[in-house]
Amino acid sequence: QVQLVESGGGLVQPGGSLKLSCAFSGFSLDDYVVGWFRQAPGKEREGVACISSLKAVRFISSDDSTTYYSESVKGRFTVSTDNAANTVYLEMNNVQPDDTAVYYCAAEALWTTMKAMCPNGRRFDHWGQGTQVTVSS
């Protein structure tokens, strides 16, 4: 049974940093992709970042990139994984008020490229409960 539990959300000032955690069970990144998604009130859900393993990525295509980032967070956010702890992290730096949203982690078997799967999360079936991130002074 796939389970995901997010933690680490909170209030942070503009320009500050925050690190979210997603503890997962019931699958391996050898086959799955884990994504971070966010949804702000009145806005559509946005795929922020995804991560998978080189083994999973190479099974799909010749692209060796194991991470995906949306243009809105590229250069500010970093997705990483601690395989021993079955945890995926989202390190958020230089956060801005537009980053305010509920952040969710989600998982799905990687069956196509992350560029196709990650922008909006419609292809993900397994979701955590979400954690609120508020950027405000």
mmCIF file of N, CA and C in Angstrom:
data_model
loop_
_atom_site.group_PDB
_atom_site.id
_atom_site.type_symbol
_atom_site.label_atom_id
_atom_site.label_comp_id
_atom_site.label_asym_id
_atom_site.label_seq_id
_atom_site.Cartn_x
_atom_site.Cartn_y
_atom_site.Cartn_z
ATOM 1 N N GLN A 1 0.848 -1.180 0.000
ATOM 2 C CA GLN A 1 0.000 0.000 0.000
ATOM 3 C C GLN A 1 0.892 1.242 0.000
ATOM 4 N N VAL A 2 0.669 2.094 -0.982
ATOM 5 C CA VAL A 2 1.463 3.312 -1.101
ATOM 6 C C VAL A 2 0.964 4.348 -0.099
ATOM 7 N N GLN A 3 1.891 4.903 0.677
ATOM 8 C CA GLN A 3 1.551 5.964 1.620
ATOM 9 C C GLN A 3 2.588 7.070 1.540
ATOM 10 N N LEU A 4 2.122 8.307 1.686
ATOM 11 C CA LEU A 4 2.997 9.471 1.668
ATOM 12 C C LEU A 4 2.544 10.429 2.760
ATOM 13 N N VAL A 5 3.502 10.955 3.508
ATOM 14 C CA VAL A 5 3.195 11.884 4.592
ATOM 15 C C VAL A 5 4.134 13.080 4.490
ATOM 16 N N GLU A 6 3.549 14.259 4.268
ATOM 17 C CA GLU A 6 4.352 15.476 4.167
ATOM 18 C C GLU A 6 4.517 16.115 5.545
ATOM 19 N N SER A 7 5.606 16.856 5.682
ATOM 20 C CA SER A 7 5.827 17.651 6.888
ATOM 21 C C SER A 7 6.769 18.800 6.543
ATOM 22 N N GLY A 8 6.838 19.777 7.446
ATOM 23 C CA GLY A 8 7.798 20.861 7.289
ATOM 24 C C GLY A 8 7.226 22.191 6.841
ATOM 25 N N GLY A 9 5.940 22.240 6.565
ATOM 26 C CA GLY A 9 5.350 23.509 6.153
ATOM 27 C C GLY A 9 5.303 24.504 7.298
ATOM 28 N N GLY A 10 4.979 25.749 6.958
ATOM 29 C CA GLY A 10 4.895 26.775 7.983
ATOM 30 C C GLY A 10 4.919 28.164 7.384
ATOM 31 N N LEU A 11 5.157 29.136 8.260
ATOM 32 C CA LEU A 11 5.234 30.539 7.859
ATOM 33 C C LEU A 11 6.701 30.924 7.684
ATOM 34 N N VAL A 12 7.002 31.551 6.565
ATOM 35 C CA VAL A 12 8.377 31.962 6.294
ATOM 36 C C VAL A 12 8.342 33.350 5.654
ATOM 37 N N GLN A 13 9.345 34.136 5.947
ATOM 38 C CA GLN A 13 9.416 35.487 5.391
ATOM 39 C C GLN A 13 9.930 35.459 3.955
ATOM 40 N N PRO A 14 9.531 36.430 3.141
ATOM 41 C CA PRO A 14 10.079 36.516 1.774
ATOM 42 C C PRO A 14 11.602 36.530 1.794
ATOM 43 N N GLY A 15 12.179 35.763 0.887
ATOM 44 C CA GLY A 15 13.625 35.630 0.842
ATOM 45 C C GLY A 15 14.175 34.539 1.729
ATOM 46 N N GLY A 16 13.323 33.961 2.553
ATOM 47 C CA GLY A 16 13.762 32.921 3.478
ATOM 48 C C GLY A 16 13.768 31.541 2.847
ATOM 49 N N SER A 17 13.988 30.533 3.690
ATOM 50 C CA SER A 17 14.090 29.147 3.233
ATOM 51 C C SER A 17 13.221 28.241 4.071
ATOM 52 N N LEU A 18 12.837 27.128 3.460
ATOM 53 C CA LEU A 18 12.021 26.125 4.141
ATOM 54 C C LEU A 18 12.320 24.782 3.487
ATOM 55 N N LYS A 19 12.292 23.719 4.275
ATOM 56 C CA LYS A 19 12.548 22.389 3.718
ATOM 57 C C LYS A 19 11.375 21.485 4.052
ATOM 58 N N LEU A 20 10.728 20.971 3.022
ATOM 59 C CA LEU A 20 9.614 20.046 3.188
ATOM 60 C C LEU A 20 10.116 18.609 3.073
ATOM 61 N N SER A 21 9.451 17.717 3.807
ATOM 62 C CA SER A 21 9.779 16.299 3.760
ATOM 63 C C SER A 21 8.565 15.502 3.336
ATOM 64 N N CYS A 22 8.819 14.426 2.616
ATOM 65 C CA CYS A 22 7.766 13.497 2.214
ATOM 66 C C CYS A 22 8.254 12.089 2.528
ATOM 67 N N ALA A 23 7.740 11.531 3.621
ATOM 68 C CA ALA A 23 8.084 10.158 3.991
ATOM 69 C C ALA A 23 7.173 9.206 3.243
ATOM 70 N N PHE A 24 7.768 8.233 2.546
ATOM 71 C CA PHE A 24 6.940 7.345 1.730
ATOM 72 C C PHE A 24 7.174 5.879 2.072
ATOM 73 N N SER A 25 6.194 5.058 1.723
ATOM 74 C CA SER A 25 6.289 3.609 1.908
ATOM 75 C C SER A 25 5.440 2.929 0.858
ATOM 76 N N GLY A 26 5.740 1.655 0.608
ATOM 77 C CA GLY A 26 4.936 0.871 -0.318
ATOM 78 C C GLY A 26 5.423 0.866 -1.754
ATOM 79 N N PHE A 27 6.541 1.528 -2.020
ATOM 80 C CA PHE A 27 7.094 1.505 -3.374
ATOM 81 C C PHE A 27 8.565 1.869 -3.318
ATOM 82 N N SER A 28 9.216 1.735 -4.474
ATOM 83 C CA SER A 28 10.631 2.082 -4.590
ATOM 84 C C SER A 28 10.816 3.086 -5.723
ATOM 85 N N LEU A 29 11.788 3.970 -5.545
ATOM 86 C CA LEU A 29 12.100 4.902 -6.615
ATOM 87 C C LEU A 29 12.767 4.201 -7.809
ATOM 88 N N ASP A 30 13.060 2.920 -7.673
ATOM 89 C CA ASP A 30 13.539 2.159 -8.830
ATOM 90 C C ASP A 30 12.453 2.057 -9.897
ATOM 91 N N ASP A 31 11.194 2.232 -9.484
ATOM 92 C CA ASP A 31 10.075 2.112 -10.411
ATOM 93 C C ASP A 31 9.162 3.332 -10.443
ATOM 94 N N TYR A 32 9.225 4.149 -9.403
ATOM 95 C CA TYR A 32 8.278 5.227 -9.229
ATOM 96 C C TYR A 32 8.947 6.596 -9.354
ATOM 97 N N VAL A 33 8.104 7.588 -9.549
ATOM 98 C CA VAL A 33 8.502 8.987 -9.477
ATOM 99 C C VAL A 33 7.724 9.627 -8.334
ATOM 100 N N VAL A 34 8.386 10.472 -7.578
ATOM 101 C CA VAL A 34 7.729 11.257 -6.535
ATOM 102 C C VAL A 34 7.745 12.717 -6.972
ATOM 103 N N GLY A 35 6.598 13.326 -6.882
ATOM 104 C CA GLY A 35 6.481 14.722 -7.285
ATOM 105 C C GLY A 35 6.005 15.606 -6.154
ATOM 106 N N TRP A 36 6.409 16.860 -6.206
ATOM 107 C CA TRP A 36 5.886 17.896 -5.321
ATOM 108 C C TRP A 36 4.972 18.796 -6.151
ATOM 109 N N PHE A 37 3.779 19.000 -5.643
ATOM 110 C CA PHE A 37 2.790 19.815 -6.315
ATOM 111 C C PHE A 37 2.275 20.855 -5.329
ATOM 112 N N ARG A 38 1.760 21.949 -5.856
ATOM 113 C CA ARG A 38 1.210 22.965 -4.964
ATOM 114 C C ARG A 38 -0.073 23.528 -5.568
ATOM 115 N N GLN A 39 -0.931 23.958 -4.673
ATOM 116 C CA GLN A 39 -2.175 24.585 -5.116
ATOM 117 C C GLN A 39 -2.498 25.745 -4.202
ATOM 118 N N ALA A 40 -2.610 26.903 -4.799
ATOM 119 C CA ALA A 40 -2.994 28.109 -4.075
ATOM 120 C C ALA A 40 -4.482 28.352 -4.300
ATOM 121 N N PRO A 41 -5.137 29.052 -3.389
ATOM 122 C CA PRO A 41 -6.568 29.330 -3.555
ATOM 123 C C PRO A 41 -6.855 30.012 -4.894
ATOM 124 N N GLY A 42 -7.816 29.460 -5.631
ATOM 125 C CA GLY A 42 -8.219 30.048 -6.894
ATOM 126 C C GLY A 42 -7.298 29.751 -8.055
ATOM 127 N N LYS A 43 -6.265 28.960 -7.818
ATOM 128 C CA LYS A 43 -5.313 28.639 -8.890
ATOM 129 C C LYS A 43 -5.311 27.142 -9.168
ATOM 130 N N GLU A 44 -4.876 26.790 -10.364
ATOM 131 C CA GLU A 44 -4.768 25.378 -10.721
ATOM 132 C C GLU A 44 -3.555 24.756 -10.020
ATOM 133 N N ARG A 45 -3.631 23.465 -9.822
ATOM 134 C CA ARG A 45 -2.502 22.748 -9.249
ATOM 135 C C ARG A 45 -1.299 22.818 -10.195
ATOM 136 N N GLU A 46 -0.129 23.011 -9.614
ATOM 137 C CA GLU A 46 1.108 23.155 -10.386
ATOM 138 C C GLU A 46 2.122 22.123 -9.937
ATOM 139 N N GLY A 47 2.726 21.463 -10.876
ATOM 140 C CA GLY A 47 3.837 20.569 -10.556
ATOM 141 C C GLY A 47 5.089 21.377 -10.322
ATOM 142 N N VAL A 48 5.680 21.251 -9.159
ATOM 143 C CA VAL A 48 6.840 22.049 -8.780
ATOM 144 C C VAL A 48 8.138 21.311 -9.088
ATOM 145 N N ALA A 49 8.234 20.064 -8.677
ATOM 146 C CA ALA A 49 9.464 19.301 -8.872
ATOM 147 C C ALA A 49 9.149 17.819 -8.787
ATOM 148 N N CYS A 50 9.946 17.016 -9.466
ATOM 149 C CA CYS A 50 9.823 15.567 -9.414
ATOM 150 C C CYS A 50 11.201 14.937 -9.310
ATOM 151 N N ILE A 51 11.226 13.718 -8.785
ATOM 152 C CA ILE A 51 12.487 12.992 -8.701
ATOM 153 C C ILE A 51 12.231 11.510 -8.873
ATOM 154 N N SER A 52 13.133 10.858 -9.556
ATOM 155 C CA SER A 52 13.072 9.414 -9.700
ATOM 156 C C SER A 52 14.507 8.898 -9.699
ATOM 157 N N SER A 53 14.665 7.624 -9.974
ATOM 158 C CA SER A 53 16.001 7.037 -9.978
ATOM 159 C C SER A 53 16.529 6.947 -11.398
ATOM 160 N N LEU A 54 17.849 6.821 -11.502
ATOM 161 C CA LEU A 54 18.457 6.664 -12.826
ATOM 162 C C LEU A 54 17.962 5.378 -13.477
ATOM 163 N N LYS A 55 17.770 4.354 -12.666
ATOM 164 C CA LYS A 55 17.271 3.073 -13.186
ATOM 165 C C LYS A 55 15.896 3.255 -13.826
ATOM 166 N N ALA A 56 15.014 3.977 -13.141
ATOM 167 C CA ALA A 56 13.657 4.167 -13.660
ATOM 168 C C ALA A 56 13.673 5.052 -14.895
ATOM 169 N N VAL A 57 14.470 6.112 -14.858
ATOM 170 C CA VAL A 57 14.515 7.056 -15.975
ATOM 171 C C VAL A 57 15.064 6.388 -17.225
ATOM 172 N N ARG A 58 16.125 5.596 -17.058
ATOM 173 C CA ARG A 58 16.747 4.956 -18.222
ATOM 174 C C ARG A 58 15.838 3.892 -18.826
ATOM 175 N N PHE A 59 14.931 3.350 -18.001
ATOM 176 C CA PHE A 59 13.981 2.362 -18.532
ATOM 177 C C PHE A 59 12.998 3.021 -19.491
ATOM 178 N N ILE A 60 12.783 4.344 -19.292
ATOM 179 C CA ILE A 60 11.798 5.072 -20.093
ATOM 180 C C ILE A 60 12.417 5.692 -21.343
ATOM 181 N N SER A 61 13.586 6.299 -21.162
ATOM 182 C CA SER A 61 14.184 6.999 -22.297
ATOM 183 C C SER A 61 15.683 7.089 -22.124
ATOM 184 N N SER A 62 16.329 7.736 -23.086
ATOM 185 C CA SER A 62 17.774 7.913 -23.031
ATOM 186 C C SER A 62 18.147 9.140 -22.202
ATOM 187 N N ASP A 63 17.158 9.883 -21.716
ATOM 188 C CA ASP A 63 17.414 11.056 -20.895
ATOM 189 C C ASP A 63 17.822 10.620 -19.497
ATOM 190 N N ASP A 64 18.979 11.050 -19.043
ATOM 191 C CA ASP A 64 19.488 10.638 -17.736
ATOM 192 C C ASP A 64 19.098 11.587 -16.604
ATOM 193 N N SER A 65 18.284 12.566 -16.896
ATOM 194 C CA SER A 65 17.907 13.505 -15.843
ATOM 195 C C SER A 65 16.941 12.848 -14.870
ATOM 196 N N THR A 66 17.290 12.859 -13.596
ATOM 197 C CA THR A 66 16.438 12.237 -12.587
ATOM 198 C C THR A 66 15.564 13.243 -11.855
ATOM 199 N N THR A 67 15.608 14.491 -12.262
ATOM 200 C CA THR A 67 14.788 15.519 -11.632
ATOM 201 C C THR A 67 14.070 16.363 -12.677
ATOM 202 N N TYR A 68 12.976 16.953 -12.242
ATOM 203 C CA TYR A 68 12.196 17.880 -13.070
ATOM 204 C C TYR A 68 11.854 19.083 -12.199
ATOM 205 N N TYR A 69 11.921 20.272 -12.775
ATOM 206 C CA TYR A 69 11.510 21.489 -12.067
ATOM 207 C C TYR A 69 10.637 22.339 -12.978
ATOM 208 N N SER A 70 9.646 22.964 -12.385
ATOM 209 C CA SER A 70 8.889 23.947 -13.146
ATOM 210 C C SER A 70 9.739 25.199 -13.309
ATOM 211 N N GLU A 71 9.444 25.988 -14.324
ATOM 212 C CA GLU A 71 10.207 27.206 -14.580
ATOM 213 C C GLU A 71 10.072 28.190 -13.414
ATOM 214 N N SER A 72 8.950 28.153 -12.725
ATOM 215 C CA SER A 72 8.713 29.110 -11.649
ATOM 216 C C SER A 72 9.604 28.887 -10.429
ATOM 217 N N VAL A 73 10.183 27.685 -10.299
ATOM 218 C CA VAL A 73 11.004 27.408 -9.106
ATOM 219 C C VAL A 73 12.428 27.025 -9.452
ATOM 220 N N LYS A 74 12.713 26.863 -10.737
ATOM 221 C CA LYS A 74 14.053 26.426 -11.154
ATOM 222 C C LYS A 74 15.096 27.411 -10.638
ATOM 223 N N GLY A 75 16.128 26.878 -10.022
ATOM 224 C CA GLY A 75 17.180 27.718 -9.457
ATOM 225 C C GLY A 75 16.942 28.121 -8.012
ATOM 226 N N ARG A 76 15.721 27.951 -7.511
ATOM 227 C CA ARG A 76 15.401 28.296 -6.119
ATOM 228 C C ARG A 76 15.077 27.067 -5.281
ATOM 229 N N PHE A 77 14.419 26.085 -5.869
ATOM 230 C CA PHE A 77 14.006 24.882 -5.154
ATOM 231 C C PHE A 77 14.888 23.716 -5.588
ATOM 232 N N THR A 78 15.131 22.794 -4.655
ATOM 233 C CA THR A 78 15.900 21.596 -4.946
ATOM 234 C C THR A 78 15.176 20.382 -4.387
ATOM 235 N N VAL A 79 14.970 19.387 -5.225
ATOM 236 C CA VAL A 79 14.353 18.133 -4.786
ATOM 237 C C VAL A 79 15.461 17.099 -4.613
ATOM 238 N N SER A 80 15.379 16.339 -3.536
ATOM 239 C CA SER A 80 16.394 15.329 -3.259
ATOM 240 C C SER A 80 15.752 14.156 -2.539
ATOM 241 N N THR A 81 16.521 13.084 -2.397
ATOM 242 C CA THR A 81 15.981 11.910 -1.751
ATOM 243 C C THR A 81 17.005 11.281 -0.824
ATOM 244 N N ASP A 82 16.528 10.728 0.275
ATOM 245 C CA ASP A 82 17.324 9.898 1.178
ATOM 246 C C ASP A 82 16.729 8.502 1.063
ATOM 247 N N ASN A 83 17.333 7.671 0.233
ATOM 248 C CA ASN A 83 16.758 6.350 -0.019
ATOM 249 C C ASN A 83 16.720 5.479 1.234
ATOM 250 N N ALA A 84 17.716 5.626 2.080
ATOM 251 C CA ALA A 84 17.750 4.826 3.307
ATOM 252 C C ALA A 84 16.584 5.170 4.219
ATOM 253 N N ALA A 85 16.161 6.429 4.181
ATOM 254 C CA ALA A 85 15.071 6.880 5.046
ATOM 255 C C ALA A 85 13.736 6.890 4.323
ATOM 256 N N ASN A 86 13.715 6.479 3.040
ATOM 257 C CA ASN A 86 12.481 6.532 2.242
ATOM 258 C C ASN A 86 11.819 7.905 2.352
ATOM 259 N N THR A 87 12.591 8.922 2.112
ATOM 260 C CA THR A 87 12.090 10.292 2.235
ATOM 261 C C THR A 87 12.562 11.128 1.049
ATOM 262 N N VAL A 88 11.659 11.934 0.536
ATOM 263 C CA VAL A 88 11.978 12.901 -0.507
ATOM 264 C C VAL A 88 11.834 14.289 0.097
ATOM 265 N N TYR A 89 12.762 15.160 -0.226
ATOM 266 C CA TYR A 89 12.783 16.516 0.325
ATOM 267 C C TYR A 89 12.564 17.547 -0.774
ATOM 268 N N LEU A 90 12.015 18.672 -0.381
ATOM 269 C CA LEU A 90 11.939 19.836 -1.255
ATOM 270 C C LEU A 90 12.520 21.007 -0.481
ATOM 271 N N GLU A 91 13.716 21.421 -0.856
ATOM 272 C CA GLU A 91 14.366 22.564 -0.228
ATOM 273 C C GLU A 91 13.992 23.811 -1.015
ATOM 274 N N MET A 92 13.385 24.740 -0.320
ATOM 275 C CA MET A 92 12.862 25.953 -0.935
ATOM 276 C C MET A 92 13.683 27.144 -0.464
ATOM 277 N N ASN A 93 14.359 27.802 -1.377
ATOM 278 C CA ASN A 93 15.172 28.968 -1.048
ATOM 279 C C ASN A 93 14.624 30.208 -1.738
ATOM 280 N N ASN A 94 14.940 31.356 -1.160
ATOM 281 C CA ASN A 94 14.489 32.648 -1.721
ATOM 282 C C ASN A 94 12.990 32.596 -2.032
ATOM 283 N N VAL A 95 12.204 32.143 -1.057
ATOM 284 C CA VAL A 95 10.774 32.011 -1.289
ATOM 285 C C VAL A 95 10.126 33.384 -1.422
ATOM 286 N N GLN A 96 9.061 33.424 -2.178
ATOM 287 C CA GLN A 96 8.336 34.656 -2.452
ATOM 288 C C GLN A 96 6.855 34.457 -2.120
ATOM 289 N N PRO A 97 6.113 35.545 -1.958
ATOM 290 C CA PRO A 97 4.674 35.403 -1.646
ATOM 291 C C PRO A 97 3.931 34.512 -2.636
ATOM 292 N N ASP A 98 4.329 34.503 -3.905
ATOM 293 C CA ASP A 98 3.668 33.633 -4.895
ATOM 294 C C ASP A 98 3.904 32.159 -4.622
ATOM 295 N N ASP A 99 4.826 31.821 -3.744
ATOM 296 C CA ASP A 99 5.065 30.418 -3.386
ATOM 297 C C ASP A 99 4.078 29.930 -2.327
ATOM 298 N N THR A 100 3.262 30.820 -1.804
ATOM 299 C CA THR A 100 2.258 30.441 -0.807
ATOM 300 C C THR A 100 1.242 29.480 -1.417
ATOM 301 N N ALA A 101 1.089 28.340 -0.792
ATOM 302 C CA ALA A 101 0.180 27.307 -1.310
ATOM 303 C C ALA A 101 0.175 26.127 -0.349
ATOM 304 N N VAL A 102 -0.750 25.205 -0.579
ATOM 305 C CA VAL A 102 -0.661 23.889 0.056
ATOM 306 C C VAL A 102 0.216 23.028 -0.848
ATOM 307 N N TYR A 103 1.234 22.435 -0.245
ATOM 308 C CA TYR A 103 2.177 21.607 -0.990
ATOM 309 C C TYR A 103 1.876 20.132 -0.725
ATOM 310 N N TYR A 104 1.782 19.370 -1.797
ATOM 311 C CA TYR A 104 1.499 17.948 -1.724
ATOM 312 C C TYR A 104 2.652 17.164 -2.347
ATOM 313 N N CYS A 105 2.929 16.003 -1.780
ATOM 314 C CA CYS A 105 3.775 15.070 -2.517
ATOM 315 C C CYS A 105 2.888 13.943 -3.031
ATOM 316 N N ALA A 106 3.286 13.409 -4.158
ATOM 317 C CA ALA A 106 2.519 12.367 -4.815
ATOM 318 C C ALA A 106 3.474 11.372 -5.455
ATOM 319 N N ALA A 107 2.989 10.165 -5.693
ATOM 320 C CA ALA A 107 3.823 9.120 -6.271
ATOM 321 C C ALA A 107 3.050 8.359 -7.327
ATOM 322 N N GLU A 108 3.795 7.896 -8.318
ATOM 323 C CA GLU A 108 3.192 7.090 -9.373
ATOM 324 C C GLU A 108 4.300 6.288 -10.048
ATOM 325 N N ALA A 109 3.946 5.159 -10.620
ATOM 326 C CA ALA A 109 4.911 4.411 -11.417
ATOM 327 C C ALA A 109 5.348 5.276 -12.600
ATOM 328 N N LEU A 110 6.648 5.322 -12.836
ATOM 329 C CA LEU A 110 7.162 6.134 -13.932
ATOM 330 C C LEU A 110 6.979 5.363 -15.232
ATOM 331 N N TRP A 111 5.967 5.761 -16.033
ATOM 332 C CA TRP A 111 5.687 5.032 -17.272
ATOM 333 C C TRP A 111 5.894 5.893 -18.510
ATOM 334 N N THR A 112 6.181 7.183 -18.296
ATOM 335 C CA THR A 112 6.567 8.069 -19.374
ATOM 336 C C THR A 112 7.526 9.110 -18.797
ATOM 337 N N THR A 113 7.923 10.078 -19.594
ATOM 338 C CA THR A 113 8.911 11.033 -19.109
ATOM 339 C C THR A 113 8.332 11.920 -18.009
ATOM 340 N N MET A 114 9.211 12.450 -17.141
ATOM 341 C CA MET A 114 8.752 13.349 -16.089
ATOM 342 C C MET A 114 8.226 14.650 -16.692
ATOM 343 N N LYS A 115 8.739 15.042 -17.827
ATOM 344 C CA LYS A 115 8.225 16.253 -18.489
ATOM 345 C C LYS A 115 6.752 16.079 -18.841
ATOM 346 N N ALA A 116 6.333 14.838 -19.112
ATOM 347 C CA ALA A 116 4.933 14.569 -19.429
ATOM 348 C C ALA A 116 4.101 14.364 -18.169
ATOM 349 N N MET A 117 4.699 13.775 -17.129
ATOM 350 C CA MET A 117 3.928 13.407 -15.939
ATOM 351 C C MET A 117 3.822 14.519 -14.919
ATOM 352 N N CYS A 118 4.814 15.368 -14.847
ATOM 353 C CA CYS A 118 4.938 16.232 -13.661
ATOM 354 C C CYS A 118 4.288 17.617 -13.716
ATOM 355 N N PRO A 119 3.972 18.173 -14.844
ATOM 356 C CA PRO A 119 3.470 19.561 -14.822
ATOM 357 C C PRO A 119 2.200 19.800 -14.015
ATOM 358 N N ASN A 120 1.283 18.808 -13.929
ATOM 359 C CA ASN A 120 0.036 19.089 -13.213
ATOM 360 C C ASN A 120 -0.438 17.961 -12.298
ATOM 361 N N GLY A 121 0.178 16.808 -12.322
ATOM 362 C CA GLY A 121 -0.170 15.750 -11.388
ATOM 363 C C GLY A 121 -1.351 14.901 -11.767
ATOM 364 N N ARG A 122 -1.949 15.128 -12.928
ATOM 365 C CA ARG A 122 -3.147 14.355 -13.302
ATOM 366 C C ARG A 122 -2.839 12.879 -13.475
ATOM 367 N N ARG A 123 -1.577 12.555 -13.695
ATOM 368 C CA ARG A 123 -1.211 11.153 -13.930
ATOM 369 C C ARG A 123 -0.736 10.459 -12.656
ATOM 370 N N PHE A 124 -0.887 11.133 -11.512
ATOM 371 C CA PHE A 124 -0.477 10.567 -10.226
ATOM 372 C C PHE A 124 -1.708 10.079 -9.465
ATOM 373 N N ASP A 125 -1.643 8.865 -8.941
ATOM 374 C CA ASP A 125 -2.780 8.291 -8.209
ATOM 375 C C ASP A 125 -2.630 8.325 -6.694
ATOM 376 N N HIS A 126 -1.416 8.490 -6.190
ATOM 377 C CA HIS A 126 -1.171 8.380 -4.760
ATOM 378 C C HIS A 126 -0.709 9.726 -4.217
ATOM 379 N N TRP A 127 -1.428 10.229 -3.208
ATOM 380 C CA TRP A 127 -1.191 11.577 -2.709
ATOM 381 C C TRP A 127 -1.085 11.611 -1.191
ATOM 382 N N GLY A 128 -0.277 12.545 -0.700
ATOM 383 C CA GLY A 128 -0.247 12.832 0.720
ATOM 384 C C GLY A 128 -1.345 13.811 1.085
ATOM 385 N N GLN A 129 -1.375 14.193 2.355
ATOM 386 C CA GLN A 129 -2.456 15.030 2.848
ATOM 387 C C GLN A 129 -2.186 16.523 2.630
ATOM 388 N N GLY A 130 -0.954 16.887 2.336
ATOM 389 C CA GLY A 130 -0.611 18.275 2.073
ATOM 390 C C GLY A 130 -0.083 18.992 3.297
ATOM 391 N N THR A 131 0.725 20.022 3.054
ATOM 392 C CA THR A 131 1.249 20.859 4.125
ATOM 393 C C THR A 131 1.236 22.310 3.641
ATOM 394 N N GLN A 132 0.780 23.202 4.511
ATOM 395 C CA GLN A 132 0.621 24.607 4.132
ATOM 396 C C GLN A 132 1.958 25.330 4.218
ATOM 397 N N VAL A 133 2.268 26.085 3.170
ATOM 398 C CA VAL A 133 3.421 26.986 3.178
ATOM 399 C C VAL A 133 2.903 28.401 2.952
ATOM 400 N N THR A 134 3.225 29.286 3.873
ATOM 401 C CA THR A 134 2.794 30.673 3.768
ATOM 402 C C THR A 134 4.015 31.572 3.783
ATOM 403 N N VAL A 135 4.150 32.389 2.746
ATOM 404 C CA VAL A 135 5.274 33.318 2.648
ATOM 405 C C VAL A 135 4.740 34.730 2.871
ATOM 406 N N SER A 136 5.124 35.300 3.986
ATOM 407 C CA SER A 136 4.594 36.610 4.354
ATOM 408 C C SER A 136 5.519 37.272 5.360
ATOM 409 N N SER A 137 5.557 38.590 5.283
ATOM 410 C CA SER A 137 6.340 39.335 6.271
ATOM 411 C C SER A 137 5.444 39.762 7.442
#
